[in-house]
Amino acid sequence: MPTSNATVTSPSGSTPSEAKAFLDAHPEIEAFDIVLTDANGVGRGKIVRRHELMSIFEGGRHMPISILGLDITGEDVHETGLIWTTGDGDLRAWPIPGTLVPLFGTNPPRGQVLMAMYHLDGQPMSSDPRLALARQVDILAAKGLHPAGAFELEFFLLANERDAEGKVQPARAVLDGRSSGKTEVYSVDHLHGMEPLFSDIYAAAKAQGIPAETVISEYAPGQYELTLNYRMDVMRAADDLVMLKRLVRAQARRHGVTACFMAKPIEKYAGSGMHFHVSLQDDTGRNVFAEAGGESWSLPLLQGLGGLIQTMAESMLVFAPHANSWRRFVSQSYAPVAPTWGVNNRSVALRVPAGDAKNRRIEHRPSGVDANPYLVAATVLAGIVIGLDDGLDPGPETTGNGYESAVTRTTMPVDWRAAIEAARASTFLKGALGEDLHRTFVAIKQSEYLRVARTVSELDYHLYLHEV
């Protein structure tokens, strides 16, 4: 239900002038997607008519609190405490400044705006993933530090139809219908077959102000990667990833293929990651991870790595939140399997890319593309803070094949269930996400785990039906 016409100061920082300027510049747009991101990274919300937009920027939009307590299927998880415990009352969602954009290729033309959830008195709703990231940004700001970063987006383009065995298969080229079952890693010619689709993806990204850059053919048939330009505002970097996934999915559908953001959709090939590059600037704009002359590495860089290594095991549920996520962690699959760090080394969990010192950063590699970027960034920043506050040592650099390196400092969860239990018991993760979001997230994952655990799959029948 829309709010009254009275203008209320937006706790998100949005202003009615932004909406008015947009409407004036885009008289063709008839409707808007208003999108709130839940704990699973799923966009939930409404499509509103053009005349409703101003009232949303003037007074927010009432939405049920339960929208943040849903599992991956959209069903209520009562253990979150966000359903009947609260009477499933309404809170107020407010637009996120800078995310009001046109949607490319829609007919009739539509726009989109991302939303964040607040209590009716304007206080942040503590189970909103984006606001958990904002809290970590504020914690660093109080220390005179400001995180910058960017995400990488790996994904598969799949055919809408399954193969004869019911398996997913790579999409044929949208240009000429050609198919390839080969791993066309870094093949430029292979990219040409998807040129119409990628042209529309770039056009959609430009319309939304998303700095999408290089596209490559990745390490599996039908797998691709899009990189995003580095943002000095890490909140905007996470927004970029959320918006990019939505537009890639929409443009793929318009070209007759499926954009797949599962971590491991094809069993015999590498899965898809969501690497997060992060650095810290001080109040003067200096990158504190950059080493000065005469030192090998800066102390804040090493301490940040130390914090991420110490907290990685208890954070893995954030980085690998689904049953399918754990199929990605296979040796020599370019997915890290231990809390290691190294320089210019893709077999470790925490990579320090080679290059100019002024651009020094940490590439956090454990997360799958199915993870929520707001939660990933919040957890990574909290780990860095722990490292800085406690002066943690990351231990020796891993050189060579990180998959063969023995790591005994931290015991990593071996599967989804172990990750859920580690997250449930983690004081660190409770602080990183906040108590309410920690409870919400763990309850949702536990509910999803039980759903998967009790399912009798086709593989069960294949292995056991006539054998036991």
Short mmCIF file of C-alpha atoms in Angstrom, two decimals:
data_model
loop_
_atom_site.label_atom_id
_atom_site.label_comp_id
_atom_site.label_asym_id
_atom_site.label_seq_id
_atom_site.Cartn_x
_atom_site.Cartn_y
_atom_site.Cartn_z
CA MET A 1 0.00 0.00 0.00
CA PRO A 2 1.50 3.40 -0.90
CA THR A 3 2.35 5.80 1.87
CA SER A 4 0.74 9.23 2.25
CA ASN A 5 1.78 12.11 0.03
CA ALA A 6 3.63 13.84 2.88
CA THR A 7 7.37 13.91 2.24
CA VAL A 8 9.47 12.17 4.91
CA THR A 9 13.24 12.37 5.16
CA SER A 10 14.61 9.16 3.66
CA PRO A 11 16.99 7.24 5.96
CA SER A 12 18.69 5.81 2.85
CA GLY A 13 19.64 9.27 1.60
CA SER A 14 17.34 9.16 -1.44
CA THR A 15 15.54 12.37 -2.46
CA PRO A 16 12.39 13.13 -4.47
CA SER A 17 14.48 15.32 -6.76
CA GLU A 18 16.23 12.20 -8.07
CA ALA A 19 12.90 10.65 -9.04
CA LYS A 20 11.60 13.87 -10.61
CA ALA A 21 14.74 14.33 -12.70
CA PHE A 22 14.54 10.72 -13.87
CA LEU A 23 10.88 10.95 -14.81
CA ASP A 24 11.52 14.18 -16.70
CA ALA A 25 14.42 12.57 -18.58
CA HIS A 26 12.49 9.36 -19.37
CA PRO A 27 8.90 10.19 -20.36
CA GLU A 28 8.69 6.83 -22.16
CA ILE A 29 8.99 4.66 -19.04
CA GLU A 30 5.64 3.29 -17.88
CA ALA A 31 6.52 1.13 -14.86
CA PHE A 32 9.30 0.32 -12.41
CA ASP A 33 10.69 -2.80 -10.73
CA ILE A 34 11.32 -2.00 -7.05
CA VAL A 35 13.79 -4.63 -5.82
CA LEU A 36 14.79 -5.60 -2.28
CA THR A 37 17.63 -8.14 -1.98
CA ASP A 38 17.05 -10.93 0.55
CA ALA A 39 19.57 -13.10 2.42
CA ASN A 40 19.96 -15.44 -0.56
CA GLY A 41 20.62 -12.53 -2.91
CA VAL A 42 17.21 -12.98 -4.53
CA GLY A 43 15.52 -9.77 -5.68
CA ARG A 44 12.03 -9.50 -4.19
CA GLY A 45 9.59 -6.67 -4.59
CA LYS A 46 6.94 -5.30 -6.95
CA ILE A 47 6.33 -3.70 -10.30
CA VAL A 48 4.73 -0.28 -9.80
CA ARG A 49 3.21 2.13 -12.27
CA ARG A 50 4.94 5.34 -13.32
CA HIS A 51 2.68 7.59 -11.24
CA GLU A 52 3.62 5.67 -8.06
CA LEU A 53 7.34 6.41 -8.21
CA MET A 54 7.26 9.88 -6.68
CA SER A 55 5.36 8.68 -3.61
CA ILE A 56 8.00 5.98 -3.05
CA PHE A 57 10.77 8.59 -3.04
CA GLU A 58 8.70 10.92 -0.84
CA GLY A 59 7.58 8.43 1.78
CA GLY A 60 9.02 4.98 1.07
CA ARG A 61 6.93 1.90 0.37
CA HIS A 62 5.42 -0.45 2.92
CA MET A 63 6.58 -4.05 2.52
CA PRO A 64 6.06 -7.06 4.83
CA ILE A 65 8.93 -7.86 7.17
CA SER A 66 8.63 -11.53 6.15
CA ILE A 67 10.13 -10.75 2.73
CA LEU A 68 13.54 -10.97 4.44
CA GLY A 69 12.75 -14.34 6.05
CA LEU A 70 12.20 -16.44 2.92
CA ASP A 71 14.15 -19.47 1.75
CA ILE A 72 15.46 -19.95 -1.78
CA THR A 73 12.03 -21.15 -2.96
CA GLY A 74 10.24 -18.12 -1.51
CA GLU A 75 8.68 -20.01 1.40
CA ASP A 76 8.53 -18.64 4.95
CA VAL A 77 11.15 -19.79 7.44
CA HIS A 78 9.47 -19.31 10.79
CA GLU A 79 12.69 -19.84 12.74
CA THR A 80 13.96 -16.48 11.47
CA GLY A 81 11.56 -14.73 13.83
CA LEU A 82 10.41 -12.53 10.96
CA ILE A 83 7.07 -14.17 10.25
CA TRP A 84 4.34 -14.64 12.86
CA THR A 85 6.55 -13.65 15.79
CA THR A 86 6.20 -10.11 14.48
CA GLY A 87 2.67 -10.58 13.14
CA ASP A 88 4.18 -10.27 9.66
CA GLY A 89 3.83 -6.52 9.95
CA ASP A 90 4.90 -3.97 7.38
CA LEU A 91 8.17 -2.07 7.50
CA ARG A 92 9.17 0.65 5.08
CA ALA A 93 11.48 0.15 2.11
CA TRP A 94 13.34 3.18 0.76
CA PRO A 95 15.11 3.67 -2.58
CA ILE A 96 18.89 3.33 -2.69
CA PRO A 97 20.36 6.52 -4.16
CA GLY A 98 21.89 6.10 -7.59
CA THR A 99 20.08 2.86 -8.45
CA LEU A 100 17.10 4.37 -10.29
CA VAL A 101 17.84 3.29 -13.86
CA PRO A 102 16.13 2.35 -17.14
CA LEU A 103 15.85 -1.32 -18.10
CA PHE A 104 17.24 -1.90 -21.57
CA GLY A 105 15.03 -3.63 -24.13
CA THR A 106 11.80 -3.78 -22.12
CA ASN A 107 8.49 -3.37 -23.93
CA PRO A 108 6.68 -1.36 -22.72
CA PRO A 109 9.68 0.51 -21.28
CA ARG A 110 10.35 -0.06 -17.57
CA GLY A 111 12.83 1.19 -15.01
CA GLN A 112 14.30 -0.28 -11.85
CA VAL A 113 15.31 0.92 -8.40
CA LEU A 114 16.97 -1.06 -5.60
CA MET A 115 15.47 -0.74 -2.13
CA ALA A 116 16.62 -1.16 1.48
CA MET A 117 14.40 -1.95 4.46
CA TYR A 118 13.94 0.30 7.50
CA HIS A 119 11.70 0.32 10.55
CA LEU A 120 8.81 2.75 10.51
CA ASP A 121 10.82 5.17 12.66
CA GLY A 122 13.65 5.18 10.12
CA GLN A 123 16.03 2.88 11.98
CA PRO A 124 17.84 0.29 9.79
CA MET A 125 16.16 -3.11 9.60
CA SER A 126 18.91 -5.35 10.93
CA SER A 127 18.06 -8.39 8.77
CA ASP A 128 18.57 -6.43 5.53
CA PRO A 129 21.82 -7.70 3.92
CA ARG A 130 22.74 -4.37 2.35
CA LEU A 131 22.46 -2.57 5.66
CA ALA A 132 24.78 -5.16 7.24
CA LEU A 133 27.41 -4.11 4.72
CA ALA A 134 26.70 -0.44 5.47
CA ARG A 135 27.38 -1.12 9.16
CA GLN A 136 30.82 -2.59 8.38
CA VAL A 137 31.61 0.39 6.16
CA ASP A 138 30.71 2.69 9.09
CA ILE A 139 32.94 0.69 11.47
CA LEU A 140 35.89 1.20 9.13
CA ALA A 141 35.03 4.88 8.61
CA ALA A 142 35.29 5.40 12.37
CA LYS A 143 38.89 4.15 12.04
CA GLY A 144 39.60 6.56 9.20
CA LEU A 145 39.47 3.82 6.57
CA HIS A 146 37.26 3.51 3.51
CA PRO A 147 36.88 0.26 1.53
CA ALA A 148 37.03 0.21 -2.26
CA GLY A 149 36.44 -2.83 -4.43
CA ALA A 150 34.95 -4.71 -7.32
CA PHE A 151 33.41 -8.11 -8.00
CA GLU A 152 33.99 -10.50 -10.89
CA LEU A 153 30.95 -12.30 -12.33
CA GLU A 154 31.37 -15.83 -13.69
CA PHE A 155 28.33 -17.57 -15.13
CA PHE A 156 27.13 -20.14 -17.65
CA LEU A 157 24.96 -19.61 -20.69
CA LEU A 158 22.85 -22.75 -21.02
CA ALA A 159 20.34 -24.05 -23.53
CA ASN A 160 16.75 -23.85 -22.38
CA GLU A 161 16.37 -27.55 -23.19
CA ARG A 162 18.09 -30.44 -21.37
CA ASP A 163 20.03 -33.14 -23.20
CA ALA A 164 18.83 -36.75 -23.69
CA GLU A 165 19.95 -37.63 -20.15
CA GLY A 166 18.17 -34.68 -18.61
CA LYS A 167 21.39 -32.76 -18.02
CA VAL A 168 21.87 -29.07 -18.68
CA GLN A 169 23.97 -28.26 -21.73
CA PRO A 170 25.82 -25.19 -23.00
CA ALA A 171 23.79 -22.84 -25.13
CA ARG A 172 24.31 -22.71 -28.86
CA ALA A 173 25.74 -19.49 -30.24
CA VAL A 174 22.95 -16.95 -30.55
CA LEU A 175 24.53 -15.58 -33.74
CA ASP A 176 24.47 -18.72 -35.91
CA GLY A 177 23.26 -21.60 -33.72
CA ARG A 178 26.64 -23.35 -33.66
CA SER A 179 27.42 -25.53 -30.65
CA SER A 180 30.71 -26.40 -29.00
CA GLY A 181 31.33 -28.96 -26.30
CA LYS A 182 34.92 -27.82 -25.86
CA THR A 183 36.49 -25.77 -23.11
CA GLU A 184 37.07 -22.63 -25.14
CA VAL A 185 39.03 -20.85 -22.42
CA TYR A 186 40.03 -17.32 -23.50
CA SER A 187 38.91 -18.02 -27.09
CA VAL A 188 38.06 -14.71 -28.74
CA ASP A 189 36.48 -16.37 -31.78
CA HIS A 190 34.17 -18.34 -29.49
CA LEU A 191 32.93 -15.07 -27.98
CA HIS A 192 31.87 -13.86 -31.43
CA GLY A 193 29.01 -16.36 -31.51
CA MET A 194 27.48 -14.64 -28.48
CA GLU A 195 28.20 -11.14 -29.80
CA PRO A 196 24.53 -10.03 -30.12
CA LEU A 197 23.85 -11.04 -26.52
CA PHE A 198 26.97 -9.43 -25.09
CA SER A 199 26.31 -6.27 -27.10
CA ASP A 200 22.92 -6.01 -25.41
CA ILE A 201 24.46 -6.76 -22.01
CA TYR A 202 26.92 -3.90 -22.48
CA ALA A 203 24.14 -1.60 -23.69
CA ALA A 204 22.02 -2.49 -20.66
CA ALA A 205 24.99 -1.96 -18.33
CA LYS A 206 25.69 1.45 -19.89
CA ALA A 207 22.06 2.47 -19.44
CA GLN A 208 22.30 1.55 -15.75
CA GLY A 209 25.70 3.16 -15.15
CA ILE A 210 27.32 -0.19 -14.41
CA PRO A 211 31.04 -0.21 -15.33
CA ALA A 212 31.07 -3.62 -17.05
CA GLU A 213 34.38 -4.18 -18.77
CA THR A 214 36.16 -7.25 -20.12
CA VAL A 215 34.29 -10.40 -21.15
CA ILE A 216 36.16 -13.68 -21.52
CA SER A 217 35.32 -17.27 -22.34
CA GLU A 218 36.04 -19.12 -19.11
CA TYR A 219 37.25 -22.57 -18.06
CA ALA A 220 34.26 -24.67 -19.17
CA PRO A 221 31.96 -24.99 -22.19
CA GLY A 222 29.36 -22.23 -22.00
CA GLN A 223 31.11 -20.43 -19.14
CA TYR A 224 31.91 -16.70 -19.29
CA GLU A 225 33.23 -13.96 -17.05
CA LEU A 226 32.42 -10.26 -16.88
CA THR A 227 34.64 -7.94 -14.91
CA LEU A 228 33.54 -4.70 -13.26
CA ASN A 229 35.57 -1.55 -12.88
CA TYR A 230 36.93 -0.81 -9.43
CA ARG A 231 34.73 1.41 -7.26
CA MET A 232 36.00 3.68 -4.50
CA ASP A 233 32.62 3.06 -2.81
CA VAL A 234 32.31 -0.62 -1.90
CA MET A 235 28.56 -0.27 -1.37
CA ARG A 236 28.21 0.75 -5.00
CA ALA A 237 30.46 -2.15 -6.02
CA ALA A 238 28.02 -4.60 -4.41
CA ASP A 239 25.07 -2.81 -6.02
CA ASP A 240 26.84 -3.18 -9.38
CA LEU A 241 26.99 -6.96 -8.97
CA VAL A 242 23.33 -7.26 -7.94
CA MET A 243 22.22 -5.15 -10.90
CA LEU A 244 24.55 -6.89 -13.36
CA LYS A 245 23.21 -10.34 -12.50
CA ARG A 246 19.66 -9.13 -13.06
CA LEU A 247 20.40 -7.61 -16.43
CA VAL A 248 22.49 -10.58 -17.66
CA ARG A 249 19.61 -12.92 -16.80
CA ALA A 250 17.10 -10.66 -18.57
CA GLN A 251 19.17 -10.20 -21.73
CA ALA A 252 19.94 -13.94 -21.95
CA ARG A 253 16.23 -14.71 -21.77
CA ARG A 254 15.55 -12.26 -24.60
CA HIS A 255 18.11 -14.10 -26.75
CA GLY A 256 16.58 -17.51 -26.04
CA VAL A 257 19.17 -18.87 -23.59
CA THR A 258 19.45 -19.24 -19.82
CA ALA A 259 22.00 -17.35 -17.73
CA CYS A 260 22.91 -19.70 -14.89
CA PHE A 261 24.37 -18.47 -11.60
CA MET A 262 24.64 -21.83 -9.88
CA ALA A 263 28.10 -22.40 -8.41
CA LYS A 264 28.44 -25.81 -10.13
CA PRO A 265 25.86 -26.50 -12.85
CA ILE A 266 27.90 -29.09 -14.83
CA GLU A 267 29.53 -31.85 -12.84
CA LYS A 268 32.65 -32.45 -14.93
CA TYR A 269 33.68 -28.82 -15.37
CA ALA A 270 34.83 -25.99 -13.14
CA GLY A 271 32.22 -24.03 -11.25
CA SER A 272 31.59 -20.28 -11.21
CA GLY A 273 33.14 -17.96 -8.67
CA MET A 274 32.47 -14.41 -7.57
CA HIS A 275 35.90 -13.07 -6.70
CA PHE A 276 35.92 -9.92 -4.59
CA HIS A 277 38.77 -7.42 -4.93
CA VAL A 278 39.14 -5.09 -1.94
CA SER A 279 41.48 -2.39 -0.67
CA LEU A 280 41.34 0.28 2.03
CA GLN A 281 41.93 4.01 1.59
CA ASP A 282 42.72 6.37 4.45
CA ASP A 283 41.10 9.80 4.87
CA THR A 284 43.62 11.30 2.44
CA GLY A 285 42.81 8.74 -0.27
CA ARG A 286 46.03 6.75 0.20
CA ASN A 287 45.78 2.98 -0.29
CA VAL A 288 46.96 1.58 3.06
CA PHE A 289 47.55 -1.84 1.45
CA ALA A 290 50.23 -0.31 -0.80
CA GLU A 291 53.75 -1.01 0.39
CA ALA A 292 56.18 1.85 0.86
CA GLY A 293 59.66 1.83 -0.58
CA GLY A 294 61.92 -0.72 1.06
CA GLU A 295 59.20 -2.97 2.54
CA SER A 296 58.00 -6.22 1.02
CA TRP A 297 54.35 -5.81 2.00
CA SER A 298 52.48 -3.23 4.03
CA LEU A 299 51.56 -4.20 7.59
CA PRO A 300 47.82 -3.46 7.06
CA LEU A 301 47.79 -5.78 4.03
CA LEU A 302 49.38 -8.62 6.00
CA GLN A 303 47.12 -8.06 9.00
CA GLY A 304 44.04 -7.96 6.76
CA LEU A 305 45.11 -11.26 5.24
CA GLY A 306 45.62 -12.64 8.74
CA GLY A 307 42.09 -11.70 9.77
CA LEU A 308 40.59 -13.26 6.65
CA ILE A 309 42.54 -16.48 7.19
CA GLN A 310 41.53 -16.72 10.85
CA THR A 311 37.83 -16.15 10.14
CA MET A 312 37.48 -18.04 6.85
CA ALA A 313 36.29 -21.38 8.24
CA GLU A 314 33.43 -19.92 10.26
CA SER A 315 32.47 -17.66 7.34
CA MET A 316 32.22 -20.34 4.64
CA LEU A 317 28.42 -20.50 4.83
CA VAL A 318 28.34 -16.92 3.52
CA PHE A 319 30.77 -17.75 0.70
CA ALA A 320 29.15 -21.11 -0.15
CA PRO A 321 25.51 -20.80 0.99
CA HIS A 322 23.79 -23.61 -0.93
CA ALA A 323 24.04 -27.39 -1.32
CA ASN A 324 25.28 -26.93 -4.88
CA SER A 325 27.96 -24.46 -3.68
CA TRP A 326 29.98 -27.25 -2.13
CA ARG A 327 30.31 -29.18 -5.39
CA ARG A 328 32.58 -26.38 -6.60
CA PHE A 329 35.35 -27.12 -4.10
CA VAL A 330 37.31 -29.75 -5.95
CA SER A 331 41.11 -29.80 -6.16
CA GLN A 332 42.61 -28.03 -9.19
CA SER A 333 39.24 -26.55 -10.20
CA TYR A 334 40.32 -22.95 -9.59
CA ALA A 335 38.21 -22.91 -6.41
CA PRO A 336 40.21 -22.59 -3.16
CA VAL A 337 40.05 -25.45 -0.69
CA ALA A 338 42.13 -24.06 2.19
CA PRO A 339 42.73 -20.70 3.97
CA THR A 340 45.90 -19.82 2.08
CA TRP A 341 47.36 -16.64 0.64
CA GLY A 342 49.82 -15.99 -2.13
CA VAL A 343 51.02 -13.51 -4.70
CA ASN A 344 49.84 -13.83 -8.30
CA ASN A 345 48.67 -17.38 -7.52
CA ARG A 346 45.20 -18.67 -8.46
CA SER A 347 45.45 -21.83 -6.35
CA VAL A 348 45.06 -19.91 -3.09
CA ALA A 349 42.02 -18.47 -1.32
CA LEU A 350 43.46 -14.98 -0.89
CA ARG A 351 45.43 -13.73 -3.87
CA VAL A 352 47.51 -10.57 -3.92
CA PRO A 353 47.55 -9.63 -7.62
CA ALA A 354 50.85 -8.53 -9.12
CA GLY A 355 51.08 -4.99 -10.42
CA ASP A 356 51.62 -1.40 -9.42
CA ALA A 357 51.86 -0.96 -5.64
CA LYS A 358 49.38 1.94 -5.64
CA ASN A 359 46.70 -0.53 -6.82
CA ARG A 360 47.54 -3.15 -4.17
CA ARG A 361 44.51 -5.15 -3.10
CA ILE A 362 43.32 -8.53 -1.86
CA GLU A 363 41.43 -10.80 -4.24
CA HIS A 364 39.10 -12.90 -2.08
CA ARG A 365 38.40 -16.07 -4.10
CA PRO A 366 36.29 -18.53 -2.00
CA SER A 367 32.83 -17.16 -2.89
CA GLY A 368 30.69 -18.80 -5.53
CA VAL A 369 28.59 -16.72 -7.90
CA ASP A 370 25.54 -17.95 -5.97
CA ALA A 371 26.58 -15.99 -2.86
CA ASN A 372 25.02 -12.70 -1.77
CA PRO A 373 27.54 -9.92 -2.58
CA TYR A 374 26.35 -7.75 0.31
CA LEU A 375 26.98 -10.55 2.81
CA VAL A 376 30.30 -11.48 1.19
CA ALA A 377 31.57 -7.91 1.35
CA ALA A 378 30.32 -7.40 4.92
CA THR A 379 32.01 -10.60 6.10
CA VAL A 380 35.27 -9.87 4.28
CA LEU A 381 35.45 -6.34 5.70
CA ALA A 382 34.72 -7.65 9.21
CA GLY A 383 37.54 -10.19 8.81
CA ILE A 384 39.94 -7.45 7.75
CA VAL A 385 38.92 -5.35 10.78
CA ILE A 386 39.66 -8.29 13.09
CA GLY A 387 43.08 -8.65 11.47
CA LEU A 388 43.86 -4.95 11.89
CA ASP A 389 42.56 -4.73 15.46
CA ASP A 390 44.36 -7.86 16.66
CA GLY A 391 47.51 -7.44 14.56
CA LEU A 392 47.13 -10.92 13.05
CA ASP A 393 49.88 -12.62 11.08
CA PRO A 394 48.77 -14.47 7.91
CA GLY A 395 51.63 -16.95 8.14
CA PRO A 396 53.95 -17.81 5.26
CA GLU A 397 52.99 -17.09 1.68
CA THR A 398 51.89 -20.11 -0.37
CA THR A 399 53.98 -20.58 -3.48
CA GLY A 400 53.47 -23.07 -6.28
CA ASN A 401 50.46 -25.39 -6.14
CA GLY A 402 48.29 -24.27 -3.25
CA TYR A 403 46.14 -27.39 -3.57
CA GLU A 404 49.09 -29.47 -2.39
CA SER A 405 50.05 -27.23 0.52
CA ALA A 406 49.35 -28.60 3.98
CA VAL A 407 47.36 -26.11 6.04
CA THR A 408 46.90 -26.97 9.68
CA ARG A 409 46.16 -23.57 11.28
CA THR A 410 42.45 -23.67 10.50
CA THR A 411 40.08 -26.59 10.05
CA MET A 412 37.73 -25.85 7.17
CA PRO A 413 34.16 -27.19 6.98
CA VAL A 414 34.01 -30.25 4.76
CA ASP A 415 30.43 -29.81 3.58
CA TRP A 416 27.31 -27.65 3.78
CA ARG A 417 26.10 -29.08 7.08
CA ALA A 418 29.47 -28.48 8.74
CA ALA A 419 29.46 -24.92 7.39
CA ILE A 420 25.99 -24.30 8.88
CA GLU A 421 27.15 -25.54 12.29
CA ALA A 422 30.34 -23.46 12.12
CA ALA A 423 28.33 -20.37 11.22
CA ARG A 424 25.78 -21.00 13.96
CA ALA A 425 28.51 -21.17 16.62
CA SER A 426 30.54 -18.24 15.28
CA THR A 427 30.83 -15.18 17.49
CA PHE A 428 32.72 -13.49 14.67
CA LEU A 429 29.95 -14.04 12.10
CA LYS A 430 27.34 -12.85 14.57
CA GLY A 431 29.27 -9.61 14.85
CA ALA A 432 29.96 -9.35 11.12
CA LEU A 433 26.30 -9.72 10.10
CA GLY A 434 24.65 -8.47 13.27
CA GLU A 435 22.71 -10.73 15.63
CA ASP A 436 19.39 -10.48 13.79
CA LEU A 437 20.75 -11.16 10.31
CA HIS A 438 22.97 -13.94 11.69
CA ARG A 439 19.89 -15.63 13.18
CA THR A 440 17.91 -15.07 9.99
CA PHE A 441 20.61 -16.35 7.66
CA VAL A 442 21.48 -19.46 9.67
CA ALA A 443 17.79 -20.35 10.13
CA ILE A 444 17.18 -20.06 6.38
CA LYS A 445 20.20 -22.24 5.59
CA GLN A 446 19.17 -24.85 8.16
CA SER A 447 15.67 -24.99 6.65
CA GLU A 448 17.09 -25.41 3.15
CA TYR A 449 19.53 -28.07 4.34
CA LEU A 450 16.71 -30.15 5.83
CA ARG A 451 14.75 -29.85 2.56
CA VAL A 452 17.73 -31.17 0.58
CA ALA A 453 18.69 -33.83 3.13
CA ARG A 454 15.28 -35.49 3.11
CA THR A 455 14.98 -35.50 -0.70
CA VAL A 456 15.43 -38.89 -2.37
CA SER A 457 17.24 -38.17 -5.63
CA GLU A 458 17.50 -40.05 -8.88
CA LEU A 459 21.10 -40.86 -7.93
CA ASP A 460 19.82 -42.69 -4.84
CA TYR A 461 17.72 -44.97 -7.02
CA HIS A 462 20.59 -45.47 -9.47
CA LEU A 463 23.02 -46.50 -6.72
CA TYR A 464 20.80 -48.41 -4.31
CA LEU A 465 17.42 -49.46 -5.75
CA HIS A 466 18.54 -52.90 -6.92
CA GLU A 467 21.76 -53.23 -4.95
CA VAL A 468 21.01 -53.16 -1.24
#
